[in-house]
Coordinates of C-alpha atoms in Angstrom, one line a residue:
M10 CA -6.8 -29.3 8.1
G11 CA -9.7 -29.3 5.5
N12 CA -10.0 -27.1 2.5
R13 CA -13.0 -25.2 4.2
E14 CA -10.9 -24.3 7.3
I15 CA -8.0 -23.2 5.0
L16 CA -10.3 -21.0 3.0
G17 CA -11.7 -19.5 6.3
R18 CA -8.3 -18.7 7.5
I19 CA -7.4 -17.1 4.1
I20 CA -10.5 -14.9 4.1
I21 CA -9.7 -13.6 7.7
V22 CA -6.1 -12.7 6.8
L23 CA -7.3 -11.0 3.5
L24 CA -9.9 -9.1 5.4
S25 CA -7.2 -7.9 7.8
I26 CA -5.0 -6.7 4.9
F27 CA -8.1 -5.1 3.4
V28 CA -9.1 -3.1 6.4
V29 CA -5.6 -1.9 7.0
M30 CA -5.3 -0.5 3.4
S31 CA -8.7 1.0 3.8
G32 CA -7.3 2.9 6.7
Y33 CA -4.3 4.0 4.6
G34 CA -6.5 5.2 1.9
V35 CA -9.3 6.9 3.9
L36 CA -7.0 9.8 4.7
L37 CA -5.8 10.5 1.1
P38 CA -8.7 12.5 -0.3
V39 CA -9.4 14.3 3.0
L40 CA -5.7 15.0 3.8
P41 CA -5.4 18.4 2.0
Y42 CA -8.5 19.9 3.6
Y43 CA -8.0 18.1 7.0
T44 CA -4.4 19.3 7.2
E45 CA -5.2 22.7 6.2
R46 CA -7.7 22.9 8.9
L47 CA -5.4 21.7 11.7
A48 CA -2.5 23.8 10.2
L49 CA -4.4 27.1 10.4
K50 CA -5.5 26.3 14.0
S51 CA -1.7 25.8 14.7
G52 CA -0.8 29.1 13.0
V53 CA 0.6 27.6 9.8
V54 CA -0.8 29.8 6.9
A55 CA 1.5 29.5 3.9
D56 CA 0.5 27.0 1.2
E57 CA 4.0 25.8 0.8
D58 CA 4.1 25.0 4.6
I59 CA 0.8 23.2 4.4
N60 CA 1.8 21.1 1.4
Y61 CA 5.0 20.3 3.2
H62 CA 3.0 18.9 6.2
I63 CA 0.8 17.0 3.7
G64 CA 3.9 15.2 2.2
I65 CA 5.4 14.4 5.6
L66 CA 2.0 13.2 7.0
T67 CA 1.7 10.8 4.1
S68 CA 5.3 9.5 4.2
I69 CA 5.7 9.2 8.0
Y70 CA 3.2 6.3 8.1
P71 CA 5.2 4.0 5.7
F72 CA 8.5 5.3 7.2
F73 CA 7.6 3.7 10.5
Q74 CA 6.4 0.7 8.6
L75 CA 9.8 0.4 7.1
L76 CA 11.4 0.5 10.6
F77 CA 9.2 -2.1 12.2
A78 CA 8.3 -4.5 9.5
V79 CA 11.3 -6.8 9.9
V80 CA 11.0 -6.6 13.6
W81 CA 7.4 -7.9 13.5
G82 CA 8.4 -10.5 11.0
K83 CA 11.1 -11.9 13.4
L84 CA 8.7 -11.7 16.4
S85 CA 6.1 -13.5 14.4
D86 CA 8.6 -16.4 13.8
R87 CA 9.1 -16.6 17.7
F88 CA 5.6 -16.0 19.0
G89 CA 3.3 -16.8 16.2
R90 CA 1.7 -15.0 13.1
K91 CA -1.8 -14.6 15.0
L92 CA -0.4 -12.5 17.9
L93 CA 1.3 -10.1 15.6
I94 CA -1.8 -9.7 13.4
I95 CA -3.9 -9.0 16.4
M96 CA -1.3 -6.4 17.8
G97 CA -1.3 -4.8 14.3
L98 CA -5.0 -4.5 14.1
T99 CA -5.3 -3.2 17.7
G100 CA -2.8 -0.4 16.9
F101 CA -4.6 0.3 13.7
V102 CA -7.9 0.9 15.5
V103 CA -6.3 3.2 18.0
M104 CA -4.6 5.1 15.2
Q105 CA -7.8 5.6 13.2
A106 CA -9.8 6.8 16.3
L107 CA -7.0 9.2 17.2
T108 CA -6.8 10.6 13.8
G109 CA -10.4 11.3 13.6
L110 CA -10.5 13.0 17.0
A111 CA -7.3 15.0 16.5
T112 CA -7.4 18.7 17.3
S113 CA -3.8 19.6 16.2
L114 CA -1.1 18.8 13.8
T115 CA 1.0 17.2 16.7
M116 CA -1.9 14.8 17.5
L117 CA -2.2 13.9 13.7
Y118 CA 1.5 13.2 13.6
M119 CA 1.3 11.0 16.7
A120 CA -1.6 9.0 15.1
R121 CA 0.2 8.4 11.9
I122 CA 3.4 7.3 13.7
L123 CA 1.4 4.8 15.9
G124 CA -0.5 3.6 12.9
G125 CA 2.8 3.0 11.0
I126 CA 4.4 1.2 13.8
F127 CA 1.6 -1.3 14.6
S128 CA -0.2 -1.7 11.2
S129 CA 3.3 -2.6 9.7
S130 CA 2.8 -6.1 11.1
V131 CA -0.4 -6.9 9.3
I132 CA 0.5 -7.2 5.6
P133 CA 4.0 -8.9 5.9
V134 CA 3.0 -11.2 8.6
G135 CA -0.5 -11.8 6.9
N136 CA 1.5 -12.8 3.6
A137 CA 3.8 -15.0 5.7
Y138 CA 0.7 -16.7 7.1
L139 CA -0.7 -17.2 3.6
S140 CA 2.6 -18.7 2.6
D141 CA 2.6 -21.0 5.5
I142 CA -0.8 -22.5 4.8
T143 CA -0.5 -22.9 1.1
N144 CA 1.7 -25.1 -1.2
S145 CA 3.7 -23.8 -4.1
M146 CA 1.0 -24.5 -6.6
Q147 CA -1.6 -22.4 -4.6
R148 CA 0.7 -19.7 -3.4
R149 CA 0.9 -17.5 -6.5
K150 CA -2.9 -17.2 -6.8
V151 CA -3.4 -16.7 -3.1
L152 CA -0.8 -14.0 -3.0
A153 CA -2.4 -12.4 -6.0
W154 CA -5.6 -12.2 -3.9
S155 CA -3.6 -10.6 -1.2
G156 CA -2.8 -7.9 -3.8
V157 CA -6.5 -7.7 -4.5
A158 CA -7.2 -7.1 -0.8
V159 CA -4.7 -4.2 -0.9
S160 CA -6.4 -2.8 -4.1
T161 CA -9.9 -3.1 -2.8
G162 CA -8.7 -1.4 0.4
V163 CA -7.3 1.4 -1.7
I164 CA -10.9 1.6 -3.4
A165 CA -12.8 1.6 -0.1
G166 CA -10.6 4.0 1.8
P167 CA -10.8 7.0 -0.4
M168 CA -14.5 6.3 -1.1
I169 CA -15.1 6.3 2.7
G170 CA -13.0 9.4 3.2
G171 CA -14.3 11.3 0.2
Y172 CA -18.0 10.7 0.8
L173 CA -18.3 10.5 4.6
A174 CA -16.2 13.7 5.0
Q175 CA -19.0 15.5 3.0
T176 CA -21.8 14.3 5.3
N177 CA -24.4 16.8 6.2
L178 CA -24.1 16.0 9.9
H179 CA -23.6 19.0 12.0
F180 CA -22.1 18.4 15.4
N181 CA -19.1 19.6 17.4
T182 CA -18.3 17.8 20.6
S183 CA -15.1 18.3 22.6
F184 CA -13.6 15.7 25.1
G185 CA -10.5 17.3 26.5
H186 CA -8.0 17.5 23.7
L187 CA -10.3 15.4 21.4
L188 CA -12.8 16.8 19.0
L189 CA -15.7 14.9 17.5
D190 CA -17.2 16.5 14.3
K191 CA -18.0 15.6 10.7
F192 CA -14.3 15.0 9.9
S193 CA -14.2 12.3 12.4
V194 CA -16.9 10.2 10.7
P195 CA -14.8 8.4 8.0
F196 CA -11.9 7.5 10.5
L197 CA -14.3 6.3 13.2
A198 CA -16.2 4.2 10.5
V199 CA -12.9 2.5 9.5
A200 CA -12.0 2.0 13.1
L201 CA -15.3 0.2 13.7
L202 CA -14.6 -2.0 10.8
G203 CA -11.2 -2.8 12.2
V204 CA -12.7 -3.7 15.5
L205 CA -15.0 -6.3 13.7
I206 CA -12.1 -7.9 11.9
L207 CA -10.1 -7.9 15.1
F208 CA -12.8 -9.9 16.9
L209 CA -12.9 -12.3 13.9
T210 CA -9.1 -12.7 14.1
I211 CA -9.2 -13.3 17.7
G212 CA -12.0 -15.9 17.5
W213 CA -11.4 -17.8 14.3
L214 CA -7.7 -17.5 13.2
K215 CA -5.4 -20.1 14.3
N216 CA -1.6 -20.2 14.1
P217 CA -0.2 -22.3 11.3
E218 CA 2.0 -25.3 12.1
R219 CA 5.5 -24.1 13.0
R220 CA 8.3 -24.9 10.7
N221 CA 11.2 -26.7 12.5
L222 CA 13.8 -24.1 11.5
D223 CA 16.3 -22.4 13.7
I224 CA 15.7 -18.7 13.5
L225 CA 19.4 -17.8 13.1
Q226 CA 19.7 -20.4 10.3
E227 CA 16.6 -19.0 8.6
V228 CA 18.2 -15.4 8.7
Q229 CA 21.5 -16.7 7.3
Q230 CA 19.8 -18.7 4.5
S231 CA 17.7 -15.7 3.6
R232 CA 20.8 -13.7 3.2
L233 CA 22.1 -16.2 0.8
S234 CA 19.0 -15.9 -1.3
I235 CA 19.8 -12.2 -2.1
R236 CA 21.1 -12.7 -5.5
L237 CA 21.2 -10.4 -8.5
D238 CA 17.7 -11.5 -9.6
F239 CA 16.3 -10.9 -6.2
I240 CA 17.9 -7.4 -6.0
L241 CA 16.5 -6.5 -9.3
L242 CA 13.0 -7.6 -8.2
L243 CA 13.4 -5.6 -5.1
L244 CA 14.4 -2.5 -7.1
M245 CA 11.3 -3.0 -9.3
S246 CA 9.1 -3.3 -6.3
L247 CA 10.6 -0.1 -5.0
V248 CA 10.0 1.8 -8.2
I249 CA 6.5 0.8 -8.7
Q250 CA 5.6 1.6 -5.0
L251 CA 7.4 4.9 -5.4
A252 CA 5.3 5.7 -8.6
V253 CA 2.0 4.7 -6.9
T254 CA 2.5 6.7 -3.7
L255 CA 3.9 9.7 -5.5
F256 CA 0.9 9.6 -7.9
E257 CA -1.5 9.4 -4.9
T258 CA 0.0 12.2 -2.9
V259 CA 0.4 14.6 -5.7
F260 CA -3.0 13.8 -7.2
S261 CA -4.8 14.8 -4.2
V262 CA -3.0 18.2 -4.2
Y263 CA -3.0 18.6 -7.9
A264 CA -6.7 17.7 -8.2
K265 CA -7.4 20.4 -5.6
D266 CA -5.2 23.1 -6.9
V267 CA -5.3 22.6 -10.7
L268 CA -8.3 20.5 -11.6
T269 CA -10.5 22.1 -8.8
F270 CA -11.8 18.6 -7.9
T271 CA -14.1 18.2 -4.9
T272 CA -13.3 15.5 -2.3
S273 CA -15.8 13.1 -4.0
Q274 CA -14.1 13.6 -7.4
I275 CA -10.7 13.0 -5.9
G276 CA -12.2 9.9 -4.2
L277 CA -13.5 8.7 -7.5
G278 CA -10.1 8.8 -9.0
F279 CA -8.7 6.6 -6.2
M280 CA -11.6 4.3 -6.6
L281 CA -11.0 3.8 -10.3
C282 CA -7.4 3.1 -9.7
G283 CA -8.1 0.6 -6.9
L284 CA -11.1 -1.1 -8.8
I285 CA -9.0 -1.6 -11.9
M286 CA -6.1 -3.1 -10.0
A287 CA -8.4 -5.3 -7.9
A288 CA -10.2 -6.6 -10.9
L289 CA -7.2 -7.3 -13.1
Q290 CA -4.6 -8.6 -10.7
P291 CA -6.1 -12.2 -10.4
L292 CA -6.5 -12.2 -14.2
F293 CA -2.8 -11.4 -14.9
A294 CA -1.7 -13.8 -12.2
S295 CA -3.6 -16.6 -14.0
L296 CA -2.4 -16.0 -17.5
D297 CA -0.6 -18.9 -19.1
E298 CA 3.2 -18.2 -19.0
K299 CA 3.6 -20.0 -22.3
K300 CA 1.4 -17.4 -24.0
L301 CA 2.5 -14.4 -22.1
S302 CA 5.5 -14.8 -19.8
I303 CA 5.9 -13.1 -16.5
N304 CA 8.9 -11.1 -17.8
T305 CA 6.7 -9.9 -20.8
Q306 CA 3.9 -8.8 -18.4
L307 CA 6.4 -6.8 -16.4
F308 CA 7.8 -5.1 -19.4
I309 CA 4.3 -4.2 -20.7
G310 CA 3.1 -3.2 -17.3
F311 CA 5.9 -0.7 -16.6
A312 CA 5.7 0.6 -20.1
I313 CA 2.0 1.3 -19.8
A314 CA 2.5 2.9 -16.3
S315 CA 5.2 5.1 -17.8
L316 CA 3.0 6.2 -20.7
A317 CA 0.2 7.2 -18.4
M318 CA 2.5 9.4 -16.2
F319 CA 4.0 11.2 -19.3
A320 CA 0.4 11.9 -20.6
F321 CA -1.2 12.7 -17.3
S322 CA -0.3 16.5 -17.0
F323 CA -1.0 17.4 -20.6
W324 CA -4.8 17.7 -20.3
T325 CA -7.1 18.7 -17.4
H326 CA -10.5 17.5 -18.8
N327 CA -12.1 15.1 -16.2
L328 CA -12.6 12.2 -18.6
F329 CA -8.9 12.3 -19.7
V330 CA -7.7 12.4 -16.2
Y331 CA -9.7 9.4 -15.2
A332 CA -8.8 7.6 -18.4
M333 CA -5.0 8.1 -17.6
I334 CA -5.7 6.8 -14.1
I335 CA -7.2 3.6 -15.5
V336 CA -4.3 3.2 -17.8
F337 CA -1.8 3.6 -15.0
A338 CA -3.8 1.2 -12.8
V339 CA -3.7 -1.5 -15.7
G340 CA 0.1 -1.2 -15.6
G341 CA 0.2 -1.4 -11.9
A342 CA -2.0 -4.5 -12.0
M343 CA 0.2 -6.1 -14.4
V344 CA 3.3 -5.5 -12.4
T345 CA 2.3 -6.1 -8.8
P346 CA 1.1 -9.7 -8.6
N347 CA 3.9 -10.9 -10.9
L348 CA 6.6 -9.3 -8.7
I349 CA 5.1 -10.9 -5.6
A350 CA 5.0 -14.3 -7.5
M351 CA 8.6 -14.1 -8.7
I352 CA 9.8 -13.2 -5.2
S353 CA 7.8 -15.9 -3.6
F354 CA 9.7 -18.5 -5.8
I355 CA 13.1 -17.1 -5.2
D356 CA 13.5 -19.5 -2.1
K357 CA 10.6 -21.7 -1.6
N358 CA 11.6 -22.5 2.0
H359 CA 11.8 -18.8 3.0
T360 CA 8.9 -17.1 1.1
G361 CA 7.8 -15.3 4.1
A362 CA 11.1 -13.8 4.8
N363 CA 11.6 -12.7 1.3
L364 CA 8.1 -11.2 1.1
S365 CA 8.8 -9.4 4.4
L366 CA 11.9 -7.9 2.9
Q367 CA 9.8 -6.8 -0.1
T368 CA 7.3 -5.1 2.2
S369 CA 10.2 -3.2 3.8
V370 CA 11.4 -2.0 0.3
N371 CA 7.9 -1.1 -0.6
S372 CA 7.8 1.0 2.7
I373 CA 10.9 2.8 1.4
G374 CA 8.9 3.7 -1.8
Q375 CA 6.0 4.8 0.2
V376 CA 8.3 7.2 2.3
L377 CA 10.1 8.6 -0.7
G378 CA 7.0 8.9 -3.0
P379 CA 5.2 11.6 -1.0
I380 CA 8.4 13.6 -0.1
L381 CA 9.7 13.4 -3.7
G382 CA 6.2 14.2 -5.2
I383 CA 5.6 17.3 -3.0
W384 CA 9.1 18.5 -3.4
L385 CA 8.9 18.3 -7.2
Y386 CA 5.3 19.9 -7.1
T387 CA 6.9 23.1 -5.4
F388 CA 9.0 23.6 -8.7
G389 CA 6.1 23.0 -11.0
K390 CA 2.7 21.5 -10.5
S391 CA 3.1 19.2 -13.5
W392 CA 6.7 18.2 -12.9
P393 CA 6.2 15.0 -10.7
Y394 CA 4.4 13.0 -13.5
P395 CA 6.9 13.1 -16.4
I396 CA 9.8 12.6 -14.0
I397 CA 8.3 9.4 -12.5
G398 CA 7.4 8.4 -15.9
T399 CA 11.0 8.7 -16.9
V400 CA 12.0 6.4 -14.0
L401 CA 9.4 3.8 -15.0
L402 CA 10.7 4.0 -18.6
L403 CA 14.2 3.4 -17.5
V404 CA 13.1 0.3 -15.4
T405 CA 11.3 -0.9 -18.5
V406 CA 14.3 -0.7 -20.8
L407 CA 17.2 -1.4 -18.5
V408 CA 16.0 -3.6 -15.6
V409 CA 13.2 -5.8 -16.9
P410 CA 15.3 -7.4 -19.7
R411 CA 17.9 -8.5 -17.1
L412 CA 15.3 -10.9 -15.6
K413 CA 15.4 -13.6 -18.1
S414 CA 17.6 -15.8 -16.0
T415 CA 15.2 -15.3 -13.0
S416 CA 12.3 -16.8 -15.0
K417 CA 14.4 -19.8 -16.0
K418 CA 15.6 -20.4 -12.4
R419 CA 12.0 -20.2 -11.1
Q420 CA 11.0 -23.0 -13.5

């Protein structure tokens, strides 16, 4: 297999990850307004109840990702990576179309559940695919680019959602229980993008060579790899994902209620966060460990993210808000690729299994973040930020210093 063919496969997988994350992000700036409209049609009028639905709708997607990520990983070992990526993209397209055409909260919940179930296969199986076709020297950089695909998806999604939802198109067409109007535009646009990537995957992606490993043996060996260092890395993955999703969920509501932002201004905030993370992740993944070790980068990254969360709720000026989003993104960009790299080297023969487990842990953070954020928001609109800042600070001073042995083992 030539380098050009490998590069082509990598690009297709990265595009698949990108489009799935775009679909996750497209709803974020629109969610408060979209949920409010559907809630009022369903007879839900209290702000507290509407905010409750916003939190549940945000967290239900990663909850079903958590339930099914490991299942898809095992099925990909048995039936091949390509089939599972195709299934994931197909479910993703259906979910986006159903979301855009929803006429009730029930339909929106159904769409989010289906999306969580099927799209949960794309990122972990995609990362496993990337691990299968790269050697240990290439893997860190390629997995960092997987992180870039996630971040650029986070950029594109809110941009699509924020700007296309404000389109001047005026139409209202019903198809039974489905409704096509201006709110449908961003979701159908992402669904169309998903269809294009799906055709690319079907036509050009090939399954990597199967490893001659018994599945039961692989599971048993994977369990043996869960040592203290691995558990600490998973804990850090949980916390950073919890912080990111809590911030995303609360920011969309906080910006609407306190900052009086428009959907385009909210979308700009998400765009800045994703853009900084996309630009800096490859840079941090390429730093010489002799000059700045991975452990040091993790310490600095968690500290920076903690500082941004503590400072975020003190001022409401637009420039300060965007500046703190950038600072938070810098911290996240320093943490994310290095966590992936360290986990990928825990057991070089079972990188895919370990990364799939990290994906499941990330899903726990994605579930808890919105629920915790909205719950804290009901006590005080600025409460979520200093509290998650405290959690990040505790990880900085208590968990990161214990990873010294991990760095030595990886070498």
